[in-house]
mmCIF file of C-alpha atoms in Angstrom:
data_model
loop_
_atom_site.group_PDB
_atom_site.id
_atom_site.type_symbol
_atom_site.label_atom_id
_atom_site.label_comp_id
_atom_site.label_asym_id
_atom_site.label_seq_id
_atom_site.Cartn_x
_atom_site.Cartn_y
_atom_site.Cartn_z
ATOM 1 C CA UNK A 1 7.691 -16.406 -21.162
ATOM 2 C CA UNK A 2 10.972 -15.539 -20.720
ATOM 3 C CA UNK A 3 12.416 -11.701 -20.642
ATOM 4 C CA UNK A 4 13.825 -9.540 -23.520
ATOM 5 C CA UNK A 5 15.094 -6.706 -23.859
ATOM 6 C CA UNK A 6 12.812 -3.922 -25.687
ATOM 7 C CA UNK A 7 9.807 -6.121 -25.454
ATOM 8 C CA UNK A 8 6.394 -4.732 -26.677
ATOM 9 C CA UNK A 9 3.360 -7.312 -26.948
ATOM 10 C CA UNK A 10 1.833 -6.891 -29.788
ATOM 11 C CA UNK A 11 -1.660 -5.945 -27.769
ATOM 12 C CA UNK A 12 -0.074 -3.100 -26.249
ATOM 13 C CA UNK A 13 -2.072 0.335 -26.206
ATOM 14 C CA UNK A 14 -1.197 3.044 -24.489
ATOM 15 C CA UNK A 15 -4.614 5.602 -24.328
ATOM 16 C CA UNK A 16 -5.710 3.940 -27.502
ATOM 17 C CA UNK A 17 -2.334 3.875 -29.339
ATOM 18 C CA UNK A 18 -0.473 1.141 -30.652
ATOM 19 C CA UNK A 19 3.127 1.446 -31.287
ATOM 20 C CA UNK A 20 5.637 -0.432 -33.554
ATOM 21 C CA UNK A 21 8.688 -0.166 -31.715
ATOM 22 C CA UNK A 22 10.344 1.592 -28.533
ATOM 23 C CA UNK A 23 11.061 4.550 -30.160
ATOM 24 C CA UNK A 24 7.905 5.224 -31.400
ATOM 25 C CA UNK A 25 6.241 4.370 -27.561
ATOM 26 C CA UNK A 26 9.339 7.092 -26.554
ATOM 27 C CA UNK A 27 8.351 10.126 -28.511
ATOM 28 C CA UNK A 28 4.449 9.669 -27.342
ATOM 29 C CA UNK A 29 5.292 9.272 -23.902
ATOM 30 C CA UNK A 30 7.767 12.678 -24.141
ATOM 31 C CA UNK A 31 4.562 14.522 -25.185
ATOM 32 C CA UNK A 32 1.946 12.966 -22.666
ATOM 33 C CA UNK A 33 4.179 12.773 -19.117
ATOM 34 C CA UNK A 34 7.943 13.549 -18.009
ATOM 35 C CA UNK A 35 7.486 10.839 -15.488
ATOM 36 C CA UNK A 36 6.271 8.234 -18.004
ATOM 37 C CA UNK A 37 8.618 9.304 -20.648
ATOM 38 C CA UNK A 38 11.878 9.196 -17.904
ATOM 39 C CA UNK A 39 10.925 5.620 -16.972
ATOM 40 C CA UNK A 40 10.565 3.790 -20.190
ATOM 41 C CA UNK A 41 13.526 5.751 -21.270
ATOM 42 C CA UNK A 42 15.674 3.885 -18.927
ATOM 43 C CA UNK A 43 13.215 0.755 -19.317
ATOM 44 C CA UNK A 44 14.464 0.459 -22.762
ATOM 45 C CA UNK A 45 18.237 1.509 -22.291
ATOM 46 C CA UNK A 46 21.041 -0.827 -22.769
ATOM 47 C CA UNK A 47 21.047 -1.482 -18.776
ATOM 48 C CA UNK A 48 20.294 -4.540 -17.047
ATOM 49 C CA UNK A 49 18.957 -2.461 -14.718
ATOM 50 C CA UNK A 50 16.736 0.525 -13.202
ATOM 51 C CA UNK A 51 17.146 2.336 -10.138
ATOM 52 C CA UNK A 52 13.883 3.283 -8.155
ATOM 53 C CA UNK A 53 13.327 5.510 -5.476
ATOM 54 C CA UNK A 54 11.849 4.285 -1.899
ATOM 55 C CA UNK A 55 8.463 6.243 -0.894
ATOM 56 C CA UNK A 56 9.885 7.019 2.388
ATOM 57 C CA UNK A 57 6.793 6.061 4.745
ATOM 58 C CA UNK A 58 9.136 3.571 7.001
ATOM 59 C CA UNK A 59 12.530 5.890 6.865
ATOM 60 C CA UNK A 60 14.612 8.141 4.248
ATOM 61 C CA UNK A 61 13.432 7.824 0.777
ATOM 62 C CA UNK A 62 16.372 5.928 -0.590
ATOM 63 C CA UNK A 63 17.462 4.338 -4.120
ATOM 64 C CA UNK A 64 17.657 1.378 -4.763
ATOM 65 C CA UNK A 65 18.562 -0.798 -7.793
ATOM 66 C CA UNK A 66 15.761 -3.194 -9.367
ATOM 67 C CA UNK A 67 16.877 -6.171 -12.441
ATOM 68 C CA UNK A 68 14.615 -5.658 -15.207
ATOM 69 C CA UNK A 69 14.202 -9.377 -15.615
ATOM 70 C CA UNK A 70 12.787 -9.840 -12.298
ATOM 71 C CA UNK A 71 10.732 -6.396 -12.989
ATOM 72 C CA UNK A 72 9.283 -8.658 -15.711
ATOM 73 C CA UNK A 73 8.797 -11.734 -13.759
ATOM 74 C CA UNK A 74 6.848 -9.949 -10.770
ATOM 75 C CA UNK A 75 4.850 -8.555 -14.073
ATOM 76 C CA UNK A 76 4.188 -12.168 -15.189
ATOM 77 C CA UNK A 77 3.146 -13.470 -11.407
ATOM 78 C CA UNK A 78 1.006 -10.715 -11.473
ATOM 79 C CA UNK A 79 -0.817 -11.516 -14.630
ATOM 80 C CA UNK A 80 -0.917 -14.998 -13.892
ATOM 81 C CA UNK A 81 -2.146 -14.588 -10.353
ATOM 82 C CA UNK A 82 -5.452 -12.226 -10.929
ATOM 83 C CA UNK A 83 -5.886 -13.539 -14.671
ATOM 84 C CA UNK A 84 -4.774 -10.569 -16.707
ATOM 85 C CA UNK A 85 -4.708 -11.569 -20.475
ATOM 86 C CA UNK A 86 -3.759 -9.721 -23.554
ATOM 87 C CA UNK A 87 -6.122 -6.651 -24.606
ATOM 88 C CA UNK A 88 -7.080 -6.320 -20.784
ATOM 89 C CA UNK A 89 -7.980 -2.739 -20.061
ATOM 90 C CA UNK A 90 -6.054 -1.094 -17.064
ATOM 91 C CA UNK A 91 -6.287 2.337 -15.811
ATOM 92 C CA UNK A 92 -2.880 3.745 -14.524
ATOM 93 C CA UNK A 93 -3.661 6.581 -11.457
ATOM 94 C CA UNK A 94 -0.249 6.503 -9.788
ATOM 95 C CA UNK A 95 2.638 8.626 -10.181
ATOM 96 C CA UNK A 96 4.816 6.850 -12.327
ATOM 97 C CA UNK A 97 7.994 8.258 -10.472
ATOM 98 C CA UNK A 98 7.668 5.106 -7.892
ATOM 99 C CA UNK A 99 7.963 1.604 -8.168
ATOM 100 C CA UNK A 100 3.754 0.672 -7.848
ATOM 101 C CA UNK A 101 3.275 3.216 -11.091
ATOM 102 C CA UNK A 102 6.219 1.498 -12.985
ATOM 103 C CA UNK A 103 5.213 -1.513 -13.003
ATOM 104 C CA UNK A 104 1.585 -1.043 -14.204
ATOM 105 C CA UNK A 105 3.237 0.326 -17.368
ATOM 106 C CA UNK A 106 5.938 -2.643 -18.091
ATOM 107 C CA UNK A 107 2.939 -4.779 -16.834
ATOM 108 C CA UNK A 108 0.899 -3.552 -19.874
ATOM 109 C CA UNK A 109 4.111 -3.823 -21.788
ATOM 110 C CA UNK A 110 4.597 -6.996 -21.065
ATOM 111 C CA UNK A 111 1.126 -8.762 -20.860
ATOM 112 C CA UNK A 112 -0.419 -6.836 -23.668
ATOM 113 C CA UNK A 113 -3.009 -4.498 -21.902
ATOM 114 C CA UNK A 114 -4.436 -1.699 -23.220
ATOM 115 C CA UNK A 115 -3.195 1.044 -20.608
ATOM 116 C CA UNK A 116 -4.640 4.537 -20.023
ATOM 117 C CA UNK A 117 -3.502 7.298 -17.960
ATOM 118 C CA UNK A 118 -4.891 9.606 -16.112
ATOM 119 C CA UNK A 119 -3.220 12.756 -13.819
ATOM 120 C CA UNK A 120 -2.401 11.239 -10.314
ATOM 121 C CA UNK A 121 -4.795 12.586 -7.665
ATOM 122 C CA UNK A 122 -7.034 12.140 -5.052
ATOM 123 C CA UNK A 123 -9.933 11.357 -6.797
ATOM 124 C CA UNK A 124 -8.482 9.712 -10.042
ATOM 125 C CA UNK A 125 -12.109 7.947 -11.142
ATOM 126 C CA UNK A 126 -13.999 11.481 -11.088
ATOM 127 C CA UNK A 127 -13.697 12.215 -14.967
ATOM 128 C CA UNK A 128 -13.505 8.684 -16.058
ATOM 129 C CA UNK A 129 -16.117 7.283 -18.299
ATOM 130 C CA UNK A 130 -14.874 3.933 -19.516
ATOM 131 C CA UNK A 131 -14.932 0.360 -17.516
ATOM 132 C CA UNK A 132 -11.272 -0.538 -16.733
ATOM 133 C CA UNK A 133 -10.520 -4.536 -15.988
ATOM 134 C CA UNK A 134 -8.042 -3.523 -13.968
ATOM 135 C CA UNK A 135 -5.981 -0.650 -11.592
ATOM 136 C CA UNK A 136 -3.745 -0.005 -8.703
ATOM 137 C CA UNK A 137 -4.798 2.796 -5.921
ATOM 138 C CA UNK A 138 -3.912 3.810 -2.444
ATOM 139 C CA UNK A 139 -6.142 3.867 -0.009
ATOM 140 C CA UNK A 140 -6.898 7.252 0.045
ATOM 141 C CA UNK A 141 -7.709 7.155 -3.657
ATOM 142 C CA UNK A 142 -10.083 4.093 -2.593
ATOM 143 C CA UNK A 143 -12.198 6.783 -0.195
ATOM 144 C CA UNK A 144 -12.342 9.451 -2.936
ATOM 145 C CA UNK A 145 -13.394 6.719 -5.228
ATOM 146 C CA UNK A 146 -15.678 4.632 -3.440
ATOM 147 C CA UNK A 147 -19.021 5.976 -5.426
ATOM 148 C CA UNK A 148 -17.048 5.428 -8.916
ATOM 149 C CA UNK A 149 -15.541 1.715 -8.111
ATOM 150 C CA UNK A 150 -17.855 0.224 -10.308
ATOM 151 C CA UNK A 151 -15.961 1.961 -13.216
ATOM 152 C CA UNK A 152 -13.036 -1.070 -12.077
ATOM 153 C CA UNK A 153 -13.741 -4.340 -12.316
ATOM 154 C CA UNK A 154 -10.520 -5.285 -10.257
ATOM 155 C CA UNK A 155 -8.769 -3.396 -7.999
ATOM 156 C CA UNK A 156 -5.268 -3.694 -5.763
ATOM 157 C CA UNK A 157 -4.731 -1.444 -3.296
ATOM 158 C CA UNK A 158 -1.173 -0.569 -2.053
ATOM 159 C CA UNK A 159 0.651 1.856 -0.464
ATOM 160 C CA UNK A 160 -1.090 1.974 2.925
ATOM 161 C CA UNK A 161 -3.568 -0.156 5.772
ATOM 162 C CA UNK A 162 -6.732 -0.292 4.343
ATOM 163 C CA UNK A 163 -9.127 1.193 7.637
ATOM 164 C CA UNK A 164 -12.083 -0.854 9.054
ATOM 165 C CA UNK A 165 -14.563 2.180 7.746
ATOM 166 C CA UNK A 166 -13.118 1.836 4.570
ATOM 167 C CA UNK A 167 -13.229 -1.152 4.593
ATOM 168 C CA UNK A 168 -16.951 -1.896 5.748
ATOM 169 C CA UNK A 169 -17.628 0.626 2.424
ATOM 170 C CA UNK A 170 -15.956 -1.891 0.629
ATOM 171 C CA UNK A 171 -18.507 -4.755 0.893
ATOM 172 C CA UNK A 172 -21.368 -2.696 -0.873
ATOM 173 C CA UNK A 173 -19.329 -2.287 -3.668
ATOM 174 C CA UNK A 174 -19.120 -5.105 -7.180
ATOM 175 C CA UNK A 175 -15.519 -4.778 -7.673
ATOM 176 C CA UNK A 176 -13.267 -6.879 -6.391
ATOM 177 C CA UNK A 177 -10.984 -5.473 -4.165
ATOM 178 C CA UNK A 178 -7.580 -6.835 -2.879
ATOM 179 C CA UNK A 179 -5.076 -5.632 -0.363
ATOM 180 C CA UNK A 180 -1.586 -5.898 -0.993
ATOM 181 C CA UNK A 181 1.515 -6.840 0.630
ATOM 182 C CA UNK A 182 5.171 -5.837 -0.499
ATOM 183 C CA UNK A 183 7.757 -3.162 -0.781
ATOM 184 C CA UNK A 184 9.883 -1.589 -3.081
ATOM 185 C CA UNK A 185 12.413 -4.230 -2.621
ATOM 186 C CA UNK A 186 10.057 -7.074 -3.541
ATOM 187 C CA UNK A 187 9.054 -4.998 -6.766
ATOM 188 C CA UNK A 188 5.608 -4.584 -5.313
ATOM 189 C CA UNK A 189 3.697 -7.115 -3.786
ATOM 190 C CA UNK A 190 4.284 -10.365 -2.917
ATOM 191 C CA UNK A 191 1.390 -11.330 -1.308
ATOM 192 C CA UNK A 192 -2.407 -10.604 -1.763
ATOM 193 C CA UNK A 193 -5.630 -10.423 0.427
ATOM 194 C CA UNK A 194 -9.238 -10.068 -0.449
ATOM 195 C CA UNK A 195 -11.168 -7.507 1.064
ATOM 196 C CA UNK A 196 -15.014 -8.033 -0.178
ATOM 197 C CA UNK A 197 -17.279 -9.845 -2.603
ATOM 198 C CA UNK A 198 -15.991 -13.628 -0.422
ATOM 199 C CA UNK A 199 -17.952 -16.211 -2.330
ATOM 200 C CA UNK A 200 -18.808 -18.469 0.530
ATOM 201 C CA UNK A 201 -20.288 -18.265 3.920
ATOM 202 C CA UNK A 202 -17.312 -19.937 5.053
ATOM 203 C CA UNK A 203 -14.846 -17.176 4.441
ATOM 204 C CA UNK A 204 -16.165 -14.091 5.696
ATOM 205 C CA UNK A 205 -15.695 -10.449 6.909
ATOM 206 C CA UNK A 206 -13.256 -11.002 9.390
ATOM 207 C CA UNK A 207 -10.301 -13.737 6.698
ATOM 208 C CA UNK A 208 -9.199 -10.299 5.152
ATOM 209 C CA UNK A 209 -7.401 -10.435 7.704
ATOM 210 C CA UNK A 210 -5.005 -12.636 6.255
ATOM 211 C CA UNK A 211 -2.473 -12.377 3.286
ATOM 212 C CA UNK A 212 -1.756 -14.974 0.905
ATOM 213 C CA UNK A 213 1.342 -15.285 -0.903
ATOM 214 C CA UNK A 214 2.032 -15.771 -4.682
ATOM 215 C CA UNK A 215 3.555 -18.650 -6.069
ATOM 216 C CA UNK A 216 7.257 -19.158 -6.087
ATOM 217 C CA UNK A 217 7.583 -16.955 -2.565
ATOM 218 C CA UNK A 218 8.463 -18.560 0.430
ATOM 219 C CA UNK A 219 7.425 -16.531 3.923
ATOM 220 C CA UNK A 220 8.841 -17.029 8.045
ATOM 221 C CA UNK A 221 9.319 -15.455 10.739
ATOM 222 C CA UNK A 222 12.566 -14.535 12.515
ATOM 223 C CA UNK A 223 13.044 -14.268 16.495
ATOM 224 C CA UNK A 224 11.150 -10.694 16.388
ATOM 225 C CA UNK A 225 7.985 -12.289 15.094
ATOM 226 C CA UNK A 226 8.538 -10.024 11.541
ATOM 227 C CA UNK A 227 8.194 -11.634 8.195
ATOM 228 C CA UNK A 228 10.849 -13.035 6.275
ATOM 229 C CA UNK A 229 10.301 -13.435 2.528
ATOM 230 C CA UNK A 230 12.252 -15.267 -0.094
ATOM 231 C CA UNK A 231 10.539 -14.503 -3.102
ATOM 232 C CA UNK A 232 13.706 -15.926 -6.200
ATOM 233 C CA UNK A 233 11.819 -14.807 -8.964
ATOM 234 C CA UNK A 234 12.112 -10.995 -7.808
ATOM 235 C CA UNK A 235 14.764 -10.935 -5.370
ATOM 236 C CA UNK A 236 18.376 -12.101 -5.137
ATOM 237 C CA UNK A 237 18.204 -11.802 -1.750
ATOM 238 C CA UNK A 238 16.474 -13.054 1.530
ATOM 239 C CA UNK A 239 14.643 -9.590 2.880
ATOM 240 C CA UNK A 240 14.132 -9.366 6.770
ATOM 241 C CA UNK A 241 11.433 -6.978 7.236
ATOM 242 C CA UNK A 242 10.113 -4.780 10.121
ATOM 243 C CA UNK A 243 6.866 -6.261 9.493
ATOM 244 C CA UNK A 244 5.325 -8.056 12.637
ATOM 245 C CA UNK A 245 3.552 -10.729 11.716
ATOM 246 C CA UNK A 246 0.935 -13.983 12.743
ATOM 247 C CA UNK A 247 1.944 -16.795 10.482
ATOM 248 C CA UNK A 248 -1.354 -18.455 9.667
ATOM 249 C CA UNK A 249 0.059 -21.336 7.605
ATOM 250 C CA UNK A 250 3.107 -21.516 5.135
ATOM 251 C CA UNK A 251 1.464 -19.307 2.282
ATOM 252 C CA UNK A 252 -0.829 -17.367 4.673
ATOM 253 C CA UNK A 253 0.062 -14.778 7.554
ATOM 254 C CA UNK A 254 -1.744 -11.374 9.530
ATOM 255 C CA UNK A 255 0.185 -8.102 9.110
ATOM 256 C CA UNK A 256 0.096 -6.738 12.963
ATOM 257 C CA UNK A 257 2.289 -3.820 12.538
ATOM 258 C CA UNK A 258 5.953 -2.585 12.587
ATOM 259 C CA UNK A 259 8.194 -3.564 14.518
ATOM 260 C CA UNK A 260 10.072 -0.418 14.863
ATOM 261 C CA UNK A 261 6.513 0.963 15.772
ATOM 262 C CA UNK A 262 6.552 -0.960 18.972
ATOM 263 C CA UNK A 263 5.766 0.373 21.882
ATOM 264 C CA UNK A 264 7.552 -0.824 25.540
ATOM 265 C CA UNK A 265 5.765 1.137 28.020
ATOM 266 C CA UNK A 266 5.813 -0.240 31.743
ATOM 267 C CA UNK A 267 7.604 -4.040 29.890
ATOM 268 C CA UNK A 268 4.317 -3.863 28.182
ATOM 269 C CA UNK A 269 4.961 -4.025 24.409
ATOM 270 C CA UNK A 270 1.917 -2.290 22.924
ATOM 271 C CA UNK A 271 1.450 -2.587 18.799
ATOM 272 C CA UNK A 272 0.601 1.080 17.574
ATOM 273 C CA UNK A 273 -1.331 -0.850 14.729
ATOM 274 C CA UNK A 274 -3.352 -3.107 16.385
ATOM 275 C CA UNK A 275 -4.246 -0.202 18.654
ATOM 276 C CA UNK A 276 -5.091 2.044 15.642
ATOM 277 C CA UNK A 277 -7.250 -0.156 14.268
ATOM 278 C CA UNK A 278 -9.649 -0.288 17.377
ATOM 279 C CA UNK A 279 -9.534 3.496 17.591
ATOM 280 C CA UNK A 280 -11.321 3.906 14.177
ATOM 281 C CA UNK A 281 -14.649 2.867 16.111
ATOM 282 C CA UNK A 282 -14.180 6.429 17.808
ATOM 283 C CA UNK A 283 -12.247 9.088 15.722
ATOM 284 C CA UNK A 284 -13.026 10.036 12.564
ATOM 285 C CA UNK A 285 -10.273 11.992 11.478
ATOM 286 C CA UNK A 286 -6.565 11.322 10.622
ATOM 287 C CA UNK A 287 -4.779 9.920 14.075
ATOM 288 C CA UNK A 288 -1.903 7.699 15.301
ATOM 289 C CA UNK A 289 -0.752 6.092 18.361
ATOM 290 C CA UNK A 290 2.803 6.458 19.288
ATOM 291 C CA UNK A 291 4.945 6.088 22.895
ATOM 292 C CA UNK A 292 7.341 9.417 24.337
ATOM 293 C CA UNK A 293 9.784 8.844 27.198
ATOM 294 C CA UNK A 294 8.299 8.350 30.455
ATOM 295 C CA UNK A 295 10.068 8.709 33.944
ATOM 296 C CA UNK A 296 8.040 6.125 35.283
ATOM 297 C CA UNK A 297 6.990 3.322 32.355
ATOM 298 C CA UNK A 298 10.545 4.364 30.094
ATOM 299 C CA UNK A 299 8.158 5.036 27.050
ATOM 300 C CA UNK A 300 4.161 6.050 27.804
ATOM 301 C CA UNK A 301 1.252 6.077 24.912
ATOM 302 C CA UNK A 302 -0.104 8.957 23.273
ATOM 303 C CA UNK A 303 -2.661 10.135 20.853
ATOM 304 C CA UNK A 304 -1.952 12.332 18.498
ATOM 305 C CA UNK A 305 -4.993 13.555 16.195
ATOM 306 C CA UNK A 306 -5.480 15.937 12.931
ATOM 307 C CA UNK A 307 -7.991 18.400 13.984
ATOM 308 C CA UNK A 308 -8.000 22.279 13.808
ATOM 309 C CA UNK A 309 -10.892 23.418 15.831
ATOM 310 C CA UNK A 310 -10.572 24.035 19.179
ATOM 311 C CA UNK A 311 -9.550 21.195 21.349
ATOM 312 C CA UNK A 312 -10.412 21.630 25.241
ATOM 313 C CA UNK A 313 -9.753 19.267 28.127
ATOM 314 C CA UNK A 314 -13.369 18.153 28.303
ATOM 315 C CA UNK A 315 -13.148 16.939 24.251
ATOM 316 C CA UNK A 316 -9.833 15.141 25.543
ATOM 317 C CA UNK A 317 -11.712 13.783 28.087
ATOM 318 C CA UNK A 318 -14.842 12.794 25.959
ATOM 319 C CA UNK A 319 -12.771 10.742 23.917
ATOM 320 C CA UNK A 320 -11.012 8.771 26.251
ATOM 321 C CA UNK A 321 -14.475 8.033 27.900
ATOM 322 C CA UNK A 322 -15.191 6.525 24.328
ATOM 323 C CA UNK A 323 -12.465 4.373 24.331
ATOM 324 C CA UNK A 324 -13.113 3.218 27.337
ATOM 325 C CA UNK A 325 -16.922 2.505 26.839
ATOM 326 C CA UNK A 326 -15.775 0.284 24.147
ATOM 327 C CA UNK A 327 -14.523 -2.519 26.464
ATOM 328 C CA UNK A 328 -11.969 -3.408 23.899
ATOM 329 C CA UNK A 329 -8.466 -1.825 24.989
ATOM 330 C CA UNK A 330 -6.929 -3.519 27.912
ATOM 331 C CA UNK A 331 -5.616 -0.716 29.891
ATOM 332 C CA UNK A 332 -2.395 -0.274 29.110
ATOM 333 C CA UNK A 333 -3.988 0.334 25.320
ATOM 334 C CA UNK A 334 -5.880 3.763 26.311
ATOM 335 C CA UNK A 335 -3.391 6.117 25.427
ATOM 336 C CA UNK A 336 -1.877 8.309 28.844
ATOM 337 C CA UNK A 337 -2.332 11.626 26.672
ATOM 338 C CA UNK A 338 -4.155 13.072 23.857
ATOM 339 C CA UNK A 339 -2.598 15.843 21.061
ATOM 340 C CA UNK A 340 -3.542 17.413 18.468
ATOM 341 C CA UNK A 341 -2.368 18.642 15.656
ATOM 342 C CA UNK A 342 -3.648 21.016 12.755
ATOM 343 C CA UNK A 343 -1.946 18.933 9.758
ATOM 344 C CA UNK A 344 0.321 15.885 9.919
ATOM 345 C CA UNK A 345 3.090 15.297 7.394
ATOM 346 C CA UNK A 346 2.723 12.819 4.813
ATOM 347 C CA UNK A 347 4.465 11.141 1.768
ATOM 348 C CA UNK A 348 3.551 11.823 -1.686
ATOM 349 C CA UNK A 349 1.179 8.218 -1.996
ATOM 350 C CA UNK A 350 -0.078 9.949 1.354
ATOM 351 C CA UNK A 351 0.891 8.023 4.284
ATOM 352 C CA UNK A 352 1.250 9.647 7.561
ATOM 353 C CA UNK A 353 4.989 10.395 8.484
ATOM 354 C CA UNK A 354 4.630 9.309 12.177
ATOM 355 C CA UNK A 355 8.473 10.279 13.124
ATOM 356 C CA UNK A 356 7.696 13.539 11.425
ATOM 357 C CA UNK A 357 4.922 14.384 12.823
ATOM 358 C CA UNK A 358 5.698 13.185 16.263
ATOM 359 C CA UNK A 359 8.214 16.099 16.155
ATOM 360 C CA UNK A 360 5.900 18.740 15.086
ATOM 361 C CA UNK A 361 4.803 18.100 18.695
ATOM 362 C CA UNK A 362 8.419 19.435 20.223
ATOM 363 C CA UNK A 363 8.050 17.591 22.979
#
């Protein structure tokens, strides 16, 4: 299936309505969303072209230029990869001003779905009656959702690390839930990882671990340890990431965390994520690692937490006792200081702005 200009499948619904042509798909979407209407606007404009903005979780938002044809080719690996036919029902809950809620819509465009939308929120499933085949969430969508999931028969999730709690959730639940891997520039993801419902004793709790690519992507590593992707079908381009990563085989790596994340404190390079995710076995609420300038170790780790009551030394010193109880942080892991902070900043698909943040601290 190759890409054309103005394409509608013939299956293609949007909350129950067919449409003929582009124009009639235009006017509906003017009355139902501006964000909708803007996109397929320049979806079906003479350019070759659409420009999409960044969400602005690993720097400043910036805008970037995606080809339609490998907008439709990412749609088609897509389909092909998590067997999306014609007439399959999708639920669209993301804002459809960045690139993950684009390309549910020229996914049901191009495959033929039937496509509804509801308001982007926190709890997007609450109201929802139907069964959708299909959707796209973050992960704090996910947690609002957890008690509806059975309302989506498939599910990706994007747009942040899936936590250990959440995840543990995630195994008492029938859908089939998948992790994925990918960035703006990749036109979402380009690699996928399951995170319950594993059909053998073989692969078990601990493989989600691991990402698989989708055809037609090629992954390595450069001298930093980050991922390298060359992915023709939806980029021109070889993209170094930031991304540190374990290559597992030659379709198959662990995300560890960013490299621009890392931590040198003492010539100790500590891995904020990796860090993170043990500390979810003793906080509850929102937190990240992250290393300030030290006299004696150049950069030394800290904790900073989301939390408005009152926060003494002994609760500071609770908590490290927890971490430490845990025998699982070597000890240049147990952070040197503990902050907190009564809200963090985030982006609009809510991930925490950790530079941001960090400087609400003035220190």
């Amino acid at each position: 299936m190759n890409y054309s200009k103005n394409y509608i499948d013939n299956s293609f619904q949007l909350n129950g309505y067919s449409f003929s042509n582009s124009a009639e798909l235009l006017n509906y979407a003017s009355k139902i969303s501006k964000d909708v209407f803007l996109f397929l606007e320049e979806w079906f404009s003479d350019s070759n072209s659409v420009i999409i903005q960044t969400s602005g979780s690993t720097g400043k938002p910036k805008n970037i230029e995606l080809q339609k044809e490998r907008m439709f080719n990412s749609a088609i690996a897509t389909g092909n990869y998590f067997n999306l036919k014609a007439e399959t029902t999708a639920l669209l809950c993301l804002p459809a001003s960045y690139v993950a809620g684009k390309m549910m819509l020229i996914r049901a465009l191009t495959l033929g779905w039937s496509l509804d939308i509801v308001t982007p929120n926190s709890n997007p499933l609450e109201n929802v009656s139907k069964i959708y085949d299909f959707s796209a969430m973050v992960p704090l969508q996910v947690e609002n959702s957890i008690n509806y999931l059975d309302k989506i028969r498939k599910l990706i999730v994007g747009g942040g690390v899936v936590s250990n709690p959440l995840l543990a959730k995630l195994q008492n639940v029938s859908t089939d839930v998948f992790a994925t891997y990918g960035m703006t520039e990749t036109i979402t993801h380009i690699a996928v990882k399951k995170l319950n419902n594993f059909s053998t004793l073989k692969t078990n709790f601990n493989q989600s671990n691991f990402y698989k690519t989708l055809p037609n992507v090629t992954i390595y590593v450069d001298e930093r340890n980050c991922l390298v992707i060359n992915a023709v079908k939806v980029s021109e381009k070889v993209l170094f990431t930031n991304d540190v990563v374990r290559l597992i085989s030659d379709t198959q790596f662990e995300w560890l965390g960013r490299f621009d994340n890392v931590i040198n404190s003492g010539g100790v390079k500590l891995q904020p994520e990796v860090i993170e995710s043990k500390l979810v076995k003793v906080l509850q609420k929102p937190f990240f690692v992250a290393g300030i300038l030290d006299d004696l170790l150049g950069s030394k780790l800290i904790l900073i937490i989301e939390d408005t009551d009152d926060n003494t030394s002994e609760k500071k010193e609770g908590i490290i006792n927890k971490i430490k109880s845990l025998n699982l942080f070597t000890k240049f892991e147990i952070p040197k200081e503990i902050y907190f902070l009564p809200e963090f900043m985030y982006t609009e698909s809510s991930k925490i702005q950790r530079n941001k943040t960090l400087n609400l601290l003035k220190l």
